[in-house]
PDB file of C-alpha atoms in Angstrom:
ATOM      1  CA  MET A   1      12.420 -83.989  61.021  1.00 53.00           C
ATOM      2  CA  ALA A   2      14.747 -82.350  58.305  1.00 71.00           C
ATOM      3  CA  GLU A   3      18.020 -81.986  59.528  1.00 92.00           C
ATOM      4  CA  THR A   4      20.184 -78.549  59.756  1.00 96.00           C
ATOM      5  CA  GLN A   5      23.455 -79.357  57.830  1.00 97.00           C
ATOM      6  CA  PHE A   6      26.692 -76.848  58.764  1.00 97.00           C
ATOM      7  CA  THR A   7      29.554 -76.909  56.558  1.00 97.00           C
ATOM      8  CA  VAL A   8      33.133 -75.047  57.949  1.00 97.00           C
ATOM      9  CA  ILE A   9      35.795 -76.423  56.245  1.00 97.00           C
ATOM     10  CA  PRO A  10      39.373 -75.811  57.669  1.00 96.00           C
ATOM     11  CA  GLY A  11      41.234 -73.267  57.217  1.00 96.00           C
ATOM     12  CA  GLN A  12      38.399 -70.803  54.597  1.00 97.00           C
ATOM     13  CA  HIS A  13      36.164 -67.808  55.787  1.00 98.00           C
ATOM     14  CA  SER A  14      32.856 -69.141  55.647  1.00 98.00           C
ATOM     15  CA  ILE A  15      29.619 -71.396  57.707  1.00 98.00           C
ATOM     16  CA  ILE A  16      27.121 -72.734  54.994  1.00 98.00           C
ATOM     17  CA  ILE A  17      23.689 -73.918  56.953  1.00 98.00           C
ATOM     18  CA  THR A  18      21.210 -75.417  54.683  1.00 98.00           C
ATOM     19  CA  ARG A  19      18.155 -76.999  55.320  1.00 97.00           C
ATOM     20  CA  VAL A  20      14.694 -78.044  53.442  1.00 97.00           C
ATOM     21  CA  PHE A  21      11.637 -76.800  54.707  1.00 97.00           C
ATOM     22  CA  GLU A  22       8.311 -78.385  54.182  1.00 95.00           C
ATOM     23  CA  ALA A  23       6.581 -75.416  52.427  1.00 95.00           C
ATOM     24  CA  PRO A  24       6.649 -73.482  49.226  1.00 95.00           C
ATOM     25  CA  ARG A  25       9.247 -70.968  48.875  1.00 96.00           C
ATOM     26  CA  GLU A  26       6.613 -68.202  49.682  1.00 95.00           C
ATOM     27  CA  LEU A  27       5.571 -68.644  52.831  1.00 95.00           C
ATOM     28  CA  VAL A  28       9.477 -69.833  53.769  1.00 96.00           C
ATOM     29  CA  PHE A  29      10.172 -66.054  52.240  1.00 96.00           C
ATOM     30  CA  LYS A  30       7.509 -64.668  55.051  1.00 95.00           C
ATOM     31  CA  VAL A  31       8.879 -66.291  57.812  1.00 95.00           C
ATOM     32  CA  PHE A  32      12.002 -64.750  57.419  1.00 95.00           C
ATOM     33  CA  THR A  33      11.275 -61.197  56.267  1.00 96.00           C
ATOM     34  CA  ASP A  34       7.553 -60.522  58.854  1.00 95.00           C
ATOM     35  CA  PRO A  35       8.841 -59.056  62.292  1.00 95.00           C
ATOM     36  CA  LYS A  36       6.092 -59.953  63.945  1.00 94.00           C
ATOM     37  CA  LEU A  37       7.158 -63.886  63.398  1.00 95.00           C
ATOM     38  CA  VAL A  38      11.143 -63.013  63.628  1.00 96.00           C
ATOM     39  CA  SER A  39      10.142 -63.098  67.195  1.00 95.00           C
ATOM     40  CA  GLN A  40       9.002 -65.874  67.499  1.00 96.00           C
ATOM     41  CA  TRP A  41      11.479 -68.126  65.966  1.00 97.00           C
ATOM     42  CA  TRP A  42      15.348 -66.077  66.219  1.00 96.00           C
ATOM     43  CA  GLY A  43      17.559 -67.775  68.587  1.00 92.00           C
ATOM     44  CA  PRO A  44      16.438 -70.017  71.102  1.00 91.00           C
ATOM     45  CA  LYS A  45      13.454 -69.995  72.461  1.00 92.00           C
ATOM     46  CA  LYS A  46      14.813 -69.322  76.352  1.00 93.00           C
ATOM     47  CA  TYR A  47      15.060 -66.473  75.831  1.00 94.00           C
ATOM     48  CA  THR A  48      12.915 -63.348  74.495  1.00 96.00           C
ATOM     49  CA  THR A  49      14.002 -61.309  71.317  1.00 96.00           C
ATOM     50  CA  VAL A  50      12.137 -58.007  70.514  1.00 97.00           C
ATOM     51  CA  VAL A  51      12.603 -57.229  66.776  1.00 98.00           C
ATOM     52  CA  ASP A  52      13.558 -52.844  66.775  1.00 98.00           C
ATOM     53  CA  LYS A  53      13.924 -52.429  63.878  1.00 97.00           C
ATOM     54  CA  MET A  54      13.568 -54.767  60.674  1.00 97.00           C
ATOM     55  CA  GLU A  55      13.660 -52.472  56.985  1.00 96.00           C
ATOM     56  CA  VAL A  56      13.973 -55.137  53.786  1.00 95.00           C
ATOM     57  CA  ARG A  57      14.740 -53.258  50.703  1.00 95.00           C
ATOM     58  CA  ALA A  58      18.236 -52.666  50.065  1.00 95.00           C
ATOM     59  CA  GLY A  59      20.085 -50.073  52.575  1.00 95.00           C
ATOM     60  CA  GLY A  60      17.279 -51.080  55.053  1.00 97.00           C
ATOM     61  CA  ILE A  61      18.686 -51.217  59.444  1.00 97.00           C
ATOM     62  CA  TRP A  62      17.741 -54.551  61.464  1.00 98.00           C
ATOM     63  CA  ARG A  63      18.132 -54.804  65.205  1.00 98.00           C
ATOM     64  CA  TYR A  64      16.931 -57.555  67.554  1.00 98.00           C
ATOM     65  CA  VAL A  65      17.497 -57.678  71.023  1.00 98.00           C
ATOM     66  CA  GLN A  66      17.677 -60.567  73.182  1.00 96.00           C
ATOM     67  CA  HIS A  67      16.501 -60.893  76.246  1.00 97.00           C
ATOM     68  CA  ASP A  68      17.576 -63.669  78.358  1.00 94.00           C
ATOM     69  CA  PRO A  69      15.961 -64.516  82.173  1.00 93.00           C
ATOM     70  CA  ALA A  70      18.181 -63.319  84.289  1.00 95.00           C
ATOM     71  CA  GLY A  71      17.645 -60.097  82.453  1.00 95.00           C
ATOM     72  CA  ASN A  72      20.581 -59.245  80.332  1.00 96.00           C
ATOM     73  CA  ALA A  73      20.331 -57.582  77.000  1.00 97.00           C
ATOM     74  CA  TYR A  74      21.951 -58.770  73.781  1.00 96.00           C
ATOM     75  CA  ALA A  75      22.145 -56.748  70.994  1.00 97.00           C
ATOM     76  CA  PHE A  76      22.836 -57.330  66.961  1.00 97.00           C
ATOM     77  CA  HIS A  77      21.888 -55.375  63.651  1.00 98.00           C
ATOM     78  CA  GLY A  78      23.173 -55.487  60.268  1.00 98.00           C
ATOM     79  CA  VAL A  79      22.375 -53.855  56.915  1.00 98.00           C
ATOM     80  CA  TYR A  80      20.415 -55.600  54.074  1.00 97.00           C
ATOM     81  CA  HIS A  81      21.368 -55.563  50.671  1.00 96.00           C
ATOM     82  CA  GLU A  82      20.062 -56.097  47.129  1.00 82.00           C
ATOM     83  CA  GLY A  83      18.059 -59.360  47.222  1.00 80.00           C
ATOM     84  CA  LEU A  84      14.975 -60.708  44.817  1.00 89.00           C
ATOM     85  CA  ALA A  85      11.953 -61.849  46.823  1.00 91.00           C
ATOM     86  CA  PRO A  86      11.838 -65.143  47.071  1.00 95.00           C
ATOM     87  CA  GLU A  87      14.796 -66.015  45.933  1.00 96.00           C
ATOM     88  CA  ARG A  88      17.183 -64.472  47.835  1.00 96.00           C
ATOM     89  CA  LEU A  89      18.354 -62.229  51.265  1.00 97.00           C
ATOM     90  CA  ILE A  90      21.289 -60.436  51.786  1.00 98.00           C
ATOM     91  CA  TYR A  91      22.258 -58.710  54.686  1.00 98.00           C
ATOM     92  CA  THR A  92      25.182 -57.949  57.422  1.00 98.00           C
ATOM     93  CA  PHE A  93      25.169 -58.704  60.909  1.00 97.00           C
ATOM     94  CA  GLU A  94      26.932 -57.448  63.794  1.00 96.00           C
ATOM     95  CA  TRP A  95      26.853 -58.352  67.797  1.00 95.00           C
ATOM     96  CA  GLU A  96      26.917 -55.460  69.378  1.00 96.00           C
ATOM     97  CA  GLY A  97      29.193 -56.921  72.303  1.00 94.00           C
ATOM     98  CA  LEU A  98      31.856 -56.615  69.774  1.00 93.00           C
ATOM     99  CA  PRO A  99      32.714 -53.854  67.073  1.00 93.00           C
ATOM    100  CA  GLY A 100      34.612 -53.927  64.192  1.00 94.00           C
ATOM    101  CA  HIS A 101      33.664 -57.957  64.346  1.00 96.00           C
ATOM    102  CA  VAL A 102      31.018 -57.988  60.543  1.00 97.00           C
ATOM    103  CA  SER A 103      29.478 -60.780  58.868  1.00 98.00           C
ATOM    104  CA  LEU A 104      28.280 -61.314  55.790  1.00 98.00           C
ATOM    105  CA  GLU A 105      25.267 -63.447  55.355  1.00 98.00           C
ATOM    106  CA  THR A 106      23.325 -65.003  51.604  1.00 98.00           C
ATOM    107  CA  VAL A 107      20.267 -66.710  52.026  1.00 97.00           C
ATOM    108  CA  SER A 108      19.056 -68.485  49.442  1.00 97.00           C
ATOM    109  CA  LEU A 109      15.832 -69.979  48.243  1.00 98.00           C
ATOM    110  CA  GLU A 110      15.388 -72.532  45.714  1.00 98.00           C
ATOM    111  CA  GLU A 111      11.686 -74.625  45.622  1.00 96.00           C
ATOM    112  CA  GLN A 112      12.244 -78.580  44.694  1.00 92.00           C
ATOM    113  CA  GLY A 113       8.841 -80.232  44.526  1.00 91.00           C
ATOM    114  CA  GLY A 114       6.696 -78.234  47.593  1.00 91.00           C
ATOM    115  CA  LYS A 115       9.287 -77.988  50.008  1.00 96.00           C
ATOM    116  CA  THR A 116      12.049 -74.925  50.018  1.00 97.00           C
ATOM    117  CA  LYS A 117      15.767 -75.599  50.735  1.00 98.00           C
ATOM    118  CA  VAL A 118      17.477 -73.126  52.198  1.00 98.00           C
ATOM    119  CA  THR A 119      21.396 -72.281  52.361  1.00 98.00           C
ATOM    120  CA  ASP A 120      22.760 -69.912  54.518  1.00 98.00           C
ATOM    121  CA  ILE A 121      26.218 -68.393  53.513  1.00 98.00           C
ATOM    122  CA  VAL A 122      27.499 -66.842  56.464  1.00 98.00           C
ATOM    123  CA  VAL A 123      31.218 -65.209  55.610  1.00 98.00           C
ATOM    124  CA  PHE A 124      33.289 -63.874  57.816  1.00 98.00           C
ATOM    125  CA  GLN A 125      36.594 -60.650  57.734  1.00 98.00           C
ATOM    126  CA  SER A 126      38.886 -64.077  58.894  1.00 98.00           C
ATOM    127  CA  VAL A 127      39.437 -68.033  59.563  1.00 97.00           C
ATOM    128  CA  GLU A 128      40.165 -66.849  63.370  1.00 97.00           C
ATOM    129  CA  ASP A 129      36.838 -64.662  63.134  1.00 97.00           C
ATOM    130  CA  ARG A 130      34.367 -67.769  61.460  1.00 97.00           C
ATOM    131  CA  ASP A 131      36.090 -70.744  63.865  1.00 96.00           C
ATOM    132  CA  GLY A 132      35.479 -68.647  67.114  1.00 95.00           C
ATOM    133  CA  MET A 133      31.915 -67.880  66.224  1.00 93.00           C
ATOM    134  CA  PHE A 134      31.532 -71.488  65.291  1.00 94.00           C
ATOM    135  CA  GLN A 135      32.389 -72.467  68.015  1.00 93.00           C
ATOM    136  CA  SER A 136      31.073 -70.276  70.508  1.00 89.00           C
ATOM    137  CA  GLY A 137      27.551 -72.759  70.399  1.00 85.00           C
ATOM    138  CA  MET A 138      26.022 -70.567  67.047  1.00 89.00           C
ATOM    139  CA  GLN A 139      25.121 -74.191  65.633  1.00 92.00           C
ATOM    140  CA  GLU A 140      23.255 -75.308  68.660  1.00 92.00           C
ATOM    141  CA  GLY A 141      22.012 -71.501  68.686  1.00 91.00           C
ATOM    142  CA  SER A 142      21.650 -72.199  65.181  1.00 94.00           C
ATOM    143  CA  LYS A 143      19.615 -76.064  64.692  1.00 95.00           C
ATOM    144  CA  GLU A 144      17.467 -74.247  67.927  1.00 96.00           C
ATOM    145  CA  SER A 145      16.696 -71.694  65.264  1.00 96.00           C
ATOM    146  CA  MET A 146      15.504 -73.624  62.529  1.00 96.00           C
ATOM    147  CA  ASN A 147      13.091 -76.291  64.523  1.00 96.00           C
ATOM    148  CA  ARG A 148      11.567 -73.156  65.864  1.00 96.00           C
ATOM    149  CA  PHE A 149      11.399 -72.355  61.940  1.00 97.00           C
ATOM    150  CA  ALA A 150       9.944 -75.654  60.774  1.00 96.00           C
ATOM    151  CA  GLU A 151       6.965 -75.737  63.766  1.00 96.00           C
ATOM    152  CA  LEU A 152       6.239 -71.962  62.656  1.00 95.00           C
ATOM    153  CA  LEU A 153       5.473 -72.817  59.324  1.00 94.00           C
ATOM    154  CA  VAL A 154       3.782 -75.728  60.793  1.00 92.00           C
ATOM    155  CA  LYS A 155       1.494 -73.790  61.903  1.00 90.00           C
ATOM    156  CA  ALA A 156       1.571 -70.920  59.488  1.00 83.00           C
ATOM    157  CA  ARG A 157       0.253 -73.653  57.135  1.00 79.00           C
ATOM    158  CA  THR A 158      -2.836 -74.779  59.232  1.00 80.00           C
ATOM    159  CA  LEU A 159      -3.500 -71.568  59.830  1.00 74.00           C
ATOM    160  CA  ALA A 160      -3.153 -70.811  56.197  1.00 71.00           C
ATOM    161  CA  ALA A 161      -5.452 -73.911  55.713  1.00 72.00           C
ATOM    162  CA  ALA A 162      -8.490 -73.517  58.088  1.00 68.00           C
TER     163      ALA A 162
ATOM    164  CA  MET B   1      57.847 -46.285  45.927  1.00 53.00           C
ATOM    165  CA  ALA B   2      56.718 -48.890  48.013  1.00 71.00           C
ATOM    166  CA  GLU B   3      54.389 -51.612  47.124  1.00 92.00           C
ATOM    167  CA  THR B   4      51.074 -52.423  47.510  1.00 96.00           C
ATOM    168  CA  GLN B   5      51.340 -56.774  48.385  1.00 97.00           C
ATOM    169  CA  PHE B   6      48.553 -58.927  47.533  1.00 97.00           C
ATOM    170  CA  THR B   7      47.367 -62.322  49.650  1.00 97.00           C
ATOM    171  CA  VAL B   8      45.618 -64.733  48.035  1.00 97.00           C
ATOM    172  CA  ILE B   9      45.751 -68.376  49.520  1.00 97.00           C
ATOM    173  CA  PRO B  10      43.673 -71.035  47.602  1.00 96.00           C
ATOM    174  CA  GLY B  11      40.530 -72.227  48.172  1.00 96.00           C
ATOM    175  CA  GLN B  12      40.426 -68.762  50.480  1.00 97.00           C
ATOM    176  CA  HIS B  13      37.311 -66.266  50.597  1.00 98.00           C
ATOM    177  CA  SER B  14      39.847 -63.371  51.052  1.00 98.00           C
ATOM    178  CA  ILE B  15      42.303 -61.454  49.011  1.00 98.00           C
ATOM    179  CA  ILE B  16      44.280 -59.119  51.661  1.00 98.00           C
ATOM    180  CA  ILE B  17      45.797 -56.014  50.319  1.00 98.00           C
ATOM    181  CA  THR B  18      49.045 -53.619  52.412  1.00 98.00           C
ATOM    182  CA  ARG B  19      50.723 -51.205  51.304  1.00 97.00           C
ATOM    183  CA  VAL B  20      53.520 -48.992  54.028  1.00 97.00           C
ATOM    184  CA  PHE B  21      52.686 -45.094  52.649  1.00 97.00           C
ATOM    185  CA  GLU B  22      54.841 -42.438  54.111  1.00 95.00           C
ATOM    186  CA  ALA B  23      52.771 -39.929  55.724  1.00 95.00           C
ATOM    187  CA  PRO B  24      50.237 -39.857  59.166  1.00 95.00           C
ATOM    188  CA  ARG B  25      47.694 -42.009  60.127  1.00 96.00           C
ATOM    189  CA  GLU B  26      45.018 -39.107  60.394  1.00 95.00           C
ATOM    190  CA  LEU B  27      46.586 -38.081  57.104  1.00 95.00           C
ATOM    191  CA  VAL B  28      46.297 -41.545  55.680  1.00 96.00           C
ATOM    192  CA  PHE B  29      42.602 -41.024  56.763  1.00 96.00           C
ATOM    193  CA  LYS B  30      41.289 -38.254  55.831  1.00 95.00           C
ATOM    194  CA  VAL B  31      42.356 -39.105  52.061  1.00 95.00           C
ATOM    195  CA  PHE B  32      40.650 -42.582  52.342  1.00 95.00           C
ATOM    196  CA  THR B  33      37.146 -40.780  53.455  1.00 96.00           C
ATOM    197  CA  ASP B  34      36.998 -36.867  52.155  1.00 95.00           C
ATOM    198  CA  PRO B  35      34.379 -36.986  49.205  1.00 95.00           C
ATOM    199  CA  LYS B  36      36.219 -34.430  47.359  1.00 94.00           C
ATOM    200  CA  LEU B  37      39.516 -36.471  47.596  1.00 95.00           C
ATOM    201  CA  VAL B  38      38.119 -39.722  46.555  1.00 96.00           C
ATOM    202  CA  SER B  39      37.203 -38.902  42.835  1.00 95.00           C
ATOM    203  CA  GLN B  40      41.095 -38.003  42.718  1.00 96.00           C
ATOM    204  CA  TRP B  41      42.379 -41.366  43.790  1.00 96.00           C
ATOM    205  CA  TRP B  42      40.149 -44.275  43.408  1.00 96.00           C
ATOM    206  CA  GLY B  43      39.866 -46.396  40.043  1.00 92.00           C
ATOM    207  CA  PRO B  44      42.554 -46.136  37.111  1.00 91.00           C
ATOM    208  CA  LYS B  45      43.314 -42.972  36.261  1.00 92.00           C
ATOM    209  CA  LYS B  46      41.374 -43.350  32.805  1.00 93.00           C
ATOM    210  CA  TYR B  47      38.583 -43.430  33.811  1.00 94.00           C
ATOM    211  CA  THR B  48      36.499 -40.194  35.451  1.00 96.00           C
ATOM    212  CA  THR B  49      35.373 -41.194  39.073  1.00 96.00           C
ATOM    213  CA  VAL B  50      32.540 -38.943  40.286  1.00 97.00           C
ATOM    214  CA  VAL B  51      31.383 -39.692  43.974  1.00 98.00           C
ATOM    215  CA  ASP B  52      27.857 -39.906  43.967  1.00 98.00           C
ATOM    216  CA  LYS B  53      27.141 -40.496  47.709  1.00 97.00           C
ATOM    217  CA  MET B  54      29.702 -40.531  50.568  1.00 97.00           C
ATOM    218  CA  GLU B  55      28.051 -40.661  53.599  1.00 96.00           C
ATOM    219  CA  VAL B  56      30.577 -42.325  56.236  1.00 95.00           C
ATOM    220  CA  ARG B  57      29.321 -43.217  59.340  1.00 95.00           C
ATOM    221  CA  ALA B  58      27.570 -45.920  60.672  1.00 95.00           C
ATOM    222  CA  GLY B  59      24.811 -47.816  57.846  1.00 95.00           C
ATOM    223  CA  GLY B  60      25.531 -44.398  55.302  1.00 97.00           C
ATOM    224  CA  ILE B  61      25.889 -45.452  51.563  1.00 97.00           C
ATOM    225  CA  TRP B  62      28.687 -44.184  49.378  1.00 98.00           C
ATOM    226  CA  ARG B  63      28.517 -44.837  45.671  1.00 98.00           C
ATOM    227  CA  TYR B  64      30.212 -43.996  42.869  1.00 98.00           C
ATOM    228  CA  VAL B  65      30.302 -43.645  39.347  1.00 98.00           C
ATOM    229  CA  GLN B  66      33.307 -45.049  36.728  1.00 96.00           C
ATOM    230  CA  HIS B  67      32.583 -42.946  33.453  1.00 97.00           C
ATOM    231  CA  ASP B  68      35.656 -44.601  30.834  1.00 94.00           C
ATOM    232  CA  PRO B  69      36.380 -42.276  27.672  1.00 93.00           C
ATOM    233  CA  ALA B  70      33.913 -44.455  25.084  1.00 95.00           C
ATOM    234  CA  GLY B  71      31.028 -42.630  27.630  1.00 95.00           C
ATOM    235  CA  ASN B  72      30.565 -45.907  29.854  1.00 96.00           C
ATOM    236  CA  ALA B  73      29.341 -45.738  33.049  1.00 97.00           C
ATOM    237  CA  TYR B  74      29.978 -48.250  35.982  1.00 96.00           C
ATOM    238  CA  ALA B  75      28.169 -47.713  38.993  1.00 97.00           C
ATOM    239  CA  PHE B  76      29.708 -49.178  42.720  1.00 97.00           C
ATOM    240  CA  HIS B  77      27.845 -48.780  46.110  1.00 98.00           C
ATOM    241  CA  GLY B  78      28.318 -49.954  49.563  1.00 98.00           C
ATOM    242  CA  VAL B  79      27.383 -49.374  53.227  1.00 98.00           C
ATOM    243  CA  TYR B  80      29.453 -48.031  55.495  1.00 97.00           C
ATOM    244  CA  HIS B  81      29.625 -50.193  58.739  1.00 96.00           C
ATOM    245  CA  GLU B  82      30.784 -49.737  62.481  1.00 82.00           C
ATOM    246  CA  GLY B  83      33.675 -48.109  62.541  1.00 80.00           C
ATOM    247  CA  LEU B  84      36.745 -46.248  64.328  1.00 90.00           C
ATOM    248  CA  ALA B  85      38.597 -43.554  62.999  1.00 91.00           C
ATOM    249  CA  PRO B  86      41.490 -43.372  62.298  1.00 95.00           C
ATOM    250  CA  GLU B  87      42.014 -46.564  62.981  1.00 96.00           C
ATOM    251  CA  ARG B  88      39.740 -48.590  61.067  1.00 96.00           C
ATOM    252  CA  LEU B  89      36.334 -48.540  58.043  1.00 97.00           C
ATOM    253  CA  ILE B  90      34.434 -50.990  56.816  1.00 98.00           C
ATOM    254  CA  TYR B  91      32.305 -50.993  54.241  1.00 98.00           C
ATOM    255  CA  THR B  92      29.963 -53.409  52.303  1.00 98.00           C
ATOM    256  CA  PHE B  93      31.233 -53.201  48.262  1.00 97.00           C
ATOM    257  CA  GLU B  94      29.311 -53.982  44.863  1.00 96.00           C
ATOM    258  CA  TRP B  95      29.099 -53.592  41.290  1.00 95.00           C
ATOM    259  CA  GLU B  96      26.208 -53.164  39.656  1.00 96.00           C
ATOM    260  CA  GLY B  97      26.623 -54.670  37.117  1.00 94.00           C
ATOM    261  CA  LEU B  98      26.526 -57.774  38.789  1.00 93.00           C
ATOM    262  CA  PRO B  99      23.490 -57.883  41.639  1.00 93.00           C
ATOM    263  CA  GLY B 100      23.951 -60.216  44.351  1.00 94.00           C
ATOM    264  CA  HIS B 101      27.328 -60.419  44.880  1.00 96.00           C
ATOM    265  CA  VAL B 102      28.490 -58.234  47.828  1.00 97.00           C
ATOM    266  CA  SER B 103      32.547 -57.884  49.333  1.00 98.00           C
ATOM    267  CA  LEU B 104      32.894 -56.729  52.476  1.00 98.00           C
ATOM    268  CA  GLU B 105      36.028 -55.120  53.445  1.00 98.00           C
ATOM    269  CA  THR B 106      37.876 -54.281  56.068  1.00 98.00           C
ATOM    270  CA  VAL B 107      40.785 -51.412  55.867  1.00 97.00           C
ATOM    271  CA  SER B 108      42.715 -51.270  58.765  1.00 97.00           C
ATOM    272  CA  LEU B 109      45.748 -48.444  59.190  1.00 98.00           C
ATOM    273  CA  GLU B 110      48.494 -48.511  61.732  1.00 98.00           C
ATOM    274  CA  GLU B 111      51.293 -45.854  62.237  1.00 96.00           C
ATOM    275  CA  GLN B 112      54.668 -46.721  62.369  1.00 92.00           C
ATOM    276  CA  GLY B 113      56.540 -43.854  63.109  1.00 91.00           C
ATOM    277  CA  GLY B 114      55.195 -41.568  60.677  1.00 91.00           C
ATOM    278  CA  LYS B 115      54.445 -43.693  58.273  1.00 96.00           C
ATOM    279  CA  THR B 116      50.530 -46.017  57.811  1.00 97.00           C
ATOM    280  CA  LYS B 117      50.447 -49.143  57.106  1.00 98.00           C
ATOM    281  CA  VAL B 118      47.302 -49.845  55.471  1.00 98.00           C
ATOM    282  CA  THR B 119      45.849 -53.837  55.285  1.00 98.00           C
ATOM    283  CA  ASP B 120      42.704 -54.084  53.332  1.00 98.00           C
ATOM    284  CA  ILE B 121      41.073 -57.518  53.413  1.00 98.00           C
ATOM    285  CA  VAL B 122      38.353 -58.210  51.049  1.00 98.00           C
ATOM    286  CA  VAL B 123      36.252 -61.347  51.411  1.00 98.00           C
ATOM    287  CA  PHE B 124      33.933 -62.486  48.961  1.00 98.00           C
ATOM    288  CA  GLN B 125      30.382 -64.507  49.297  1.00 98.00           C
ATOM    289  CA  SER B 126      32.745 -67.197  48.215  1.00 98.00           C
ATOM    290  CA  VAL B 127      36.493 -69.351  46.539  1.00 97.00           C
ATOM    291  CA  GLU B 128      34.887 -68.408  43.126  1.00 97.00           C
ATOM    292  CA  ASP B 129      33.745 -64.973  43.523  1.00 97.00           C
ATOM    293  CA  ARG B 130      36.653 -64.579  45.060  1.00 97.00           C
ATOM    294  CA  ASP B 131      38.487 -65.695  42.139  1.00 96.00           C
ATOM    295  CA  GLY B 132      36.516 -64.326  39.683  1.00 95.00           C
ATOM    296  CA  MET B 133      37.384 -61.023  41.151  1.00 93.00           C
ATOM    297  CA  PHE B 134      40.929 -61.173  41.184  1.00 94.00           C
ATOM    298  CA  GLN B 135      41.584 -62.847  37.590  1.00 93.00           C
ATOM    299  CA  SER B 136      39.130 -59.534  36.431  1.00 89.00           C
ATOM    300  CA  GLY B 137      42.433 -57.218  36.347  1.00 85.00           C
ATOM    301  CA  MET B 138      41.328 -55.471  40.373  1.00 89.00           C
ATOM    302  CA  GLN B 139      45.064 -56.183  40.754  1.00 92.00           C
ATOM    303  CA  GLU B 140      45.728 -54.097  38.272  1.00 92.00           C
ATOM    304  CA  GLY B 141      43.383 -51.803  38.879  1.00 91.00           C
ATOM    305  CA  SER B 142      44.034 -51.953  43.177  1.00 94.00           C
ATOM    306  CA  LYS B 143      47.305 -51.060  42.067  1.00 95.00           C
ATOM    307  CA  GLU B 144      47.117 -47.613  39.867  1.00 96.00           C
ATOM    308  CA  SER B 145      44.645 -46.643  42.696  1.00 96.00           C
ATOM    309  CA  MET B 146      46.979 -47.224  45.360  1.00 96.00           C
ATOM    310  CA  ASN B 147      49.582 -45.817  43.476  1.00 96.00           C
ATOM    311  CA  ARG B 148      47.538 -42.425  43.151  1.00 96.00           C
ATOM    312  CA  PHE B 149      46.266 -42.733  46.055  1.00 97.00           C
ATOM    313  CA  ALA B 150      50.572 -42.215  47.374  1.00 96.00           C
ATOM    314  CA  GLU B 151      50.803 -39.571  44.835  1.00 95.00           C
ATOM    315  CA  LEU B 152      48.190 -37.515  46.619  1.00 95.00           C
ATOM    316  CA  LEU B 153      49.540 -37.883  49.853  1.00 94.00           C
ATOM    317  CA  VAL B 154      52.504 -35.891  48.318  1.00 92.00           C
ATOM    318  CA  LYS B 155      51.015 -33.287  46.977  1.00 90.00           C
ATOM    319  CA  ALA B 156      48.561 -33.191  50.609  1.00 83.00           C
ATOM    320  CA  ARG B 157      51.293 -33.230  52.534  1.00 79.00           C
ATOM    321  CA  THR B 158      53.052 -29.967  50.761  1.00 80.00           C
ATOM    322  CA  LEU B 159      49.807 -28.544  50.713  1.00 74.00           C
ATOM    323  CA  ALA B 160      49.837 -28.388  54.737  1.00 71.00           C
ATOM    324  CA  ALA B 161      53.893 -27.793  55.076  1.00 73.00           C
ATOM    325  CA  ALA B 162      53.454 -24.500  52.684  1.00 68.00           C
TER     326      ALA B 162
END
């Protein structure tokens, strides 16, 4: 299976996450933006993710709530900005447990001979915020999400072919 | 008059703008967030700025349209995020002439013995975007806006004292 790559240059504000998926771009975009599918890949498998809001349009709000097995809930939200289906998604990201800290994500989808390369550029308000997020276990969580995403793509292609 | 300072570190994603104003924080915050006042300081004096939308609350939209003497119009918009009056404002920024390019601004207001230090941290999606914006004349435009802002504060204080 393709690996998720992380680029974290010391002293910069960004984390760049890339992954190549064995699926056409339209399908990858659909799995990114369909609320019924997002709850099946977003976050670690041991948590349950509930999509509270997901208005994929400029100015629209998204909000996901994660529930862990102990009964705790963690909520995240942001705002979609000017996008360009199926090439680009831009949105902000906040964890409600840490108000005032916002990051900006730009997801680009490039089709390469039936595969799709996804590049997610996340920029933080400061280098300290970036380092803190990266050290908080974001890498493992993100890898797991991307693996779940790839599995879901296989299922979606199988269903589409049936 | 106090000077506007710019911090632009090579290879980073941010521009940090600081300025100390001779006014209490509540008043500085008001001048930042009152639509009737924004049109009097935002942008260079030779342009006319019309505030089309300005919903200062999490998820609210702002949109300003600048008109130059030749009759051209330039529109800018963004979304307010979680703020904390009168300490902090967070919002995104887009120029409608360049879709897909978004920056994220965090404005902090600290009161220091009757004066207010404003720190505006602007982060861009890439170092190239940051450099492009800085080289496009943003520094002169921003200095002029901050000078107009300071003049307006003097007027506002005089009116309040009258």
